[in-house]
Amino acid sequence: MRRLALLLLAAALLLALPKVVGTDVLPAQVTDLLGADEARRDRAVVVRVTDGDTLKVRLANGSEKDVRILGIDTPEVYPQLECGGQEATAAMAGLAPVGSKVVLVSDPTQGNRDRYGRLLRYVHRSGDDVGLAQLRSGRAQVFIFRDDPLQRAEDYRAAERRARKDDRGSWAACWR
């Protein structure tokens, strides 16, 4: 009984620690230990398309959050415009327009937030993975932080290879 109580106390402390230090990131080893191996899903509405891989959304509780789409990287539009940045942003605006309903899906192999405080999530609209769509169109490249493999890495890499082979999007104009 005492062992169970200590285990529960340790788990509670580990879960509370990110709130105390001002971040929601838990190491993968801790979430694995606690059995958090299933993706979290949250419904949201798109408030703004920031660029080709970042959105601002309103969650069901009314709070607004910046979301960095997991597994992709697109050319920047700010602070300096990069080749393909406007096209990637426009493509994202078509995939997840302002006012559209989306589902944010976490990846248990990844952190909850990036160093800028943005939520790290896959984004689905009408059942479609918008990050995968960006890769297929050649507007994004696969991005894996610190070599921590994403659950969707294989599918994402295959989509990127195909877009590159077919010279789609930025592969034709910017990345050759």
Short mmCIF file of C-alpha atoms in Angstrom, two decimals:
data_model
loop_
_atom_site.label_atom_id
_atom_site.label_comp_id
_atom_site.label_asym_id
_atom_site.label_seq_id
_atom_site.Cartn_x
_atom_site.Cartn_y
_atom_site.Cartn_z
CA MET A 1 0.00 0.00 0.00
CA ARG A 2 2.79 2.39 0.91
CA ARG A 3 4.57 1.63 -2.36
CA LEU A 4 1.42 2.45 -4.35
CA ALA A 5 0.98 5.71 -2.45
CA LEU A 6 4.60 6.70 -3.17
CA LEU A 7 4.17 5.86 -6.85
CA LEU A 8 1.01 7.95 -7.07
CA LEU A 9 2.71 10.84 -5.27
CA ALA A 10 5.69 10.67 -7.64
CA ALA A 11 3.37 10.66 -10.66
CA ALA A 12 1.43 13.66 -9.31
CA LEU A 13 4.65 15.59 -8.72
CA LEU A 14 5.91 14.82 -12.22
CA LEU A 15 2.65 16.00 -13.72
CA ALA A 16 2.66 19.18 -11.61
CA LEU A 17 6.30 20.06 -12.34
CA PRO A 18 5.69 21.58 -15.80
CA LYS A 19 3.04 23.93 -14.35
CA VAL A 20 5.45 25.08 -11.65
CA VAL A 21 8.28 25.84 -14.08
CA GLY A 22 5.95 27.39 -16.66
CA THR A 23 6.01 24.78 -19.41
CA ASP A 24 3.86 21.84 -20.40
CA VAL A 25 6.74 19.78 -21.75
CA LEU A 26 7.33 16.40 -20.16
CA PRO A 27 10.20 14.22 -21.34
CA ALA A 28 9.12 11.23 -23.42
CA GLN A 29 10.56 8.89 -20.77
CA VAL A 30 8.26 10.39 -18.12
CA THR A 31 5.14 10.20 -20.27
CA ASP A 32 6.03 6.61 -21.17
CA LEU A 33 6.43 5.77 -17.47
CA LEU A 34 3.04 7.28 -16.75
CA GLY A 35 1.41 5.40 -19.61
CA ALA A 36 0.64 8.47 -21.74
CA ASP A 37 1.07 6.64 -25.02
CA GLU A 38 -2.12 7.81 -26.68
CA ALA A 39 -2.51 10.98 -28.66
CA ARG A 40 -4.55 13.80 -27.18
CA ARG A 41 -7.19 15.32 -29.47
CA ASP A 42 -8.63 18.81 -29.05
CA ARG A 43 -11.17 20.59 -31.21
CA ALA A 44 -10.39 24.17 -32.20
CA VAL A 45 -11.28 26.94 -34.66
CA VAL A 46 -8.62 28.64 -36.78
CA VAL A 47 -8.25 32.32 -35.82
CA ARG A 48 -5.23 33.18 -38.00
CA VAL A 49 -2.82 31.57 -40.43
CA THR A 50 0.58 32.80 -39.28
CA ASP A 51 2.62 31.07 -41.97
CA GLY A 52 2.89 27.72 -43.73
CA ASP A 53 3.47 25.72 -40.56
CA THR A 54 1.90 27.81 -37.77
CA LEU A 55 -1.70 28.65 -36.88
CA LYS A 56 -3.45 30.55 -34.10
CA VAL A 57 -6.53 28.67 -32.89
CA ARG A 58 -9.32 29.12 -30.36
CA LEU A 59 -9.83 26.07 -28.16
CA ALA A 60 -13.20 24.92 -26.83
CA ASN A 61 -12.50 26.67 -23.51
CA GLY A 62 -12.16 30.01 -25.36
CA SER A 63 -8.40 30.37 -25.00
CA GLU A 64 -6.31 31.20 -28.05
CA LYS A 65 -3.11 29.27 -28.70
CA ASP A 66 -0.38 29.33 -31.31
CA VAL A 67 0.13 25.90 -32.88
CA ARG A 68 3.32 24.76 -34.61
CA ILE A 69 2.40 21.91 -36.92
CA LEU A 70 4.42 18.82 -36.07
CA GLY A 71 6.73 17.24 -38.58
CA ILE A 72 6.94 19.99 -41.19
CA ASP A 73 8.95 23.11 -41.89
CA THR A 74 8.01 25.70 -44.49
CA PRO A 75 9.87 28.74 -45.83
CA GLU A 76 9.55 31.78 -43.58
CA VAL A 77 7.56 34.94 -44.25
CA TYR A 78 8.84 36.75 -41.15
CA PRO A 79 11.23 38.28 -40.16
CA GLN A 80 12.61 37.84 -43.68
CA LEU A 81 10.67 36.48 -46.64
CA GLU A 82 12.18 33.26 -47.99
CA CYS A 83 11.61 31.73 -51.41
CA GLY A 84 8.28 29.89 -51.26
CA GLY A 85 7.16 31.48 -47.98
CA GLN A 86 4.15 33.31 -49.39
CA GLU A 87 3.08 30.25 -51.37
CA ALA A 88 3.35 27.97 -48.32
CA THR A 89 1.32 30.45 -46.25
CA ALA A 90 -1.34 30.72 -48.97
CA ALA A 91 -1.49 26.92 -49.23
CA MET A 92 -2.02 26.66 -45.46
CA ALA A 93 -4.77 29.31 -45.67
CA GLY A 94 -6.50 27.05 -48.19
CA LEU A 95 -6.03 23.92 -46.09
CA ALA A 96 -7.07 25.50 -42.77
CA PRO A 97 -8.87 28.78 -43.51
CA VAL A 98 -9.75 31.27 -40.79
CA GLY A 99 -12.99 30.15 -39.17
CA SER A 100 -12.56 26.49 -40.05
CA LYS A 101 -12.91 23.75 -37.46
CA VAL A 102 -9.81 21.65 -36.89
CA VAL A 103 -8.68 18.85 -34.62
CA LEU A 104 -5.31 19.19 -32.89
CA VAL A 105 -3.57 15.86 -32.34
CA SER A 106 -0.57 15.44 -30.05
CA ASP A 107 2.23 12.96 -30.65
CA PRO A 108 3.28 11.14 -27.47
CA THR A 109 6.84 10.87 -28.83
CA GLN A 110 7.17 14.67 -28.91
CA GLY A 111 7.04 17.50 -26.41
CA ASN A 112 3.86 19.46 -25.81
CA ARG A 113 5.32 22.89 -26.65
CA ASP A 114 8.28 24.30 -28.52
CA ARG A 115 10.78 26.84 -27.17
CA TYR A 116 8.46 29.69 -28.23
CA GLY A 117 5.55 28.30 -26.21
CA ARG A 118 3.58 27.11 -29.23
CA LEU A 119 1.60 23.89 -28.97
CA LEU A 120 3.15 21.10 -31.05
CA ARG A 121 0.35 19.29 -32.84
CA TYR A 122 -0.70 17.57 -36.01
CA VAL A 123 -3.67 19.48 -37.44
CA HIS A 124 -6.60 17.77 -39.13
CA ARG A 125 -9.40 19.46 -41.04
CA SER A 126 -12.30 17.36 -42.29
CA GLY A 127 -10.23 14.28 -41.48
CA ASP A 128 -7.24 15.38 -43.58
CA ASP A 129 -3.75 15.91 -42.13
CA VAL A 130 -2.83 19.45 -43.25
CA GLY A 131 0.89 18.91 -42.57
CA LEU A 132 0.89 15.89 -44.86
CA ALA A 133 -0.95 17.95 -47.49
CA GLN A 134 1.77 20.64 -47.28
CA LEU A 135 4.42 17.96 -47.84
CA ARG A 136 2.54 16.40 -50.76
CA SER A 137 2.20 19.79 -52.46
CA GLY A 138 5.92 20.50 -52.08
CA ARG A 139 5.31 23.51 -49.82
CA ALA A 140 7.02 21.91 -46.80
CA GLN A 141 9.95 19.72 -45.85
CA VAL A 142 9.99 17.10 -43.11
CA PHE A 143 11.19 18.52 -39.79
CA ILE A 144 12.17 16.25 -36.92
CA PHE A 145 13.38 18.01 -33.78
CA ARG A 146 16.47 16.55 -32.07
CA ASP A 147 16.15 13.31 -34.04
CA ASP A 148 13.10 12.31 -31.96
CA PRO A 149 11.18 10.25 -34.53
CA LEU A 150 7.59 11.29 -35.08
CA GLN A 151 4.87 8.68 -35.18
CA ARG A 152 4.12 9.83 -38.74
CA ALA A 153 7.75 10.13 -39.91
CA GLU A 154 7.55 7.33 -42.47
CA ASP A 155 4.45 8.73 -44.21
CA TYR A 156 5.82 12.26 -44.06
CA ARG A 157 9.16 11.28 -45.57
CA ALA A 158 7.44 9.35 -48.37
CA ALA A 159 5.28 12.39 -49.21
CA GLU A 160 8.33 14.66 -49.25
CA ARG A 161 10.28 12.25 -51.50
CA ARG A 162 7.39 12.12 -53.98
CA ALA A 163 6.97 15.92 -54.08
CA ARG A 164 10.71 16.35 -54.60
CA LYS A 165 10.80 13.72 -57.35
CA ASP A 166 7.86 15.40 -59.10
CA ASP A 167 9.29 18.94 -58.63
CA ARG A 168 6.17 20.17 -56.85
CA GLY A 169 5.90 23.53 -55.12
CA SER A 170 9.11 24.87 -53.63
CA TRP A 171 11.05 21.84 -54.89
CA ALA A 172 10.78 23.28 -58.40
CA ALA A 173 11.58 26.90 -57.58
CA CYS A 174 13.50 27.11 -54.30
CA TRP A 175 15.08 23.91 -53.05
CA ARG A 176 17.05 22.59 -56.02
#
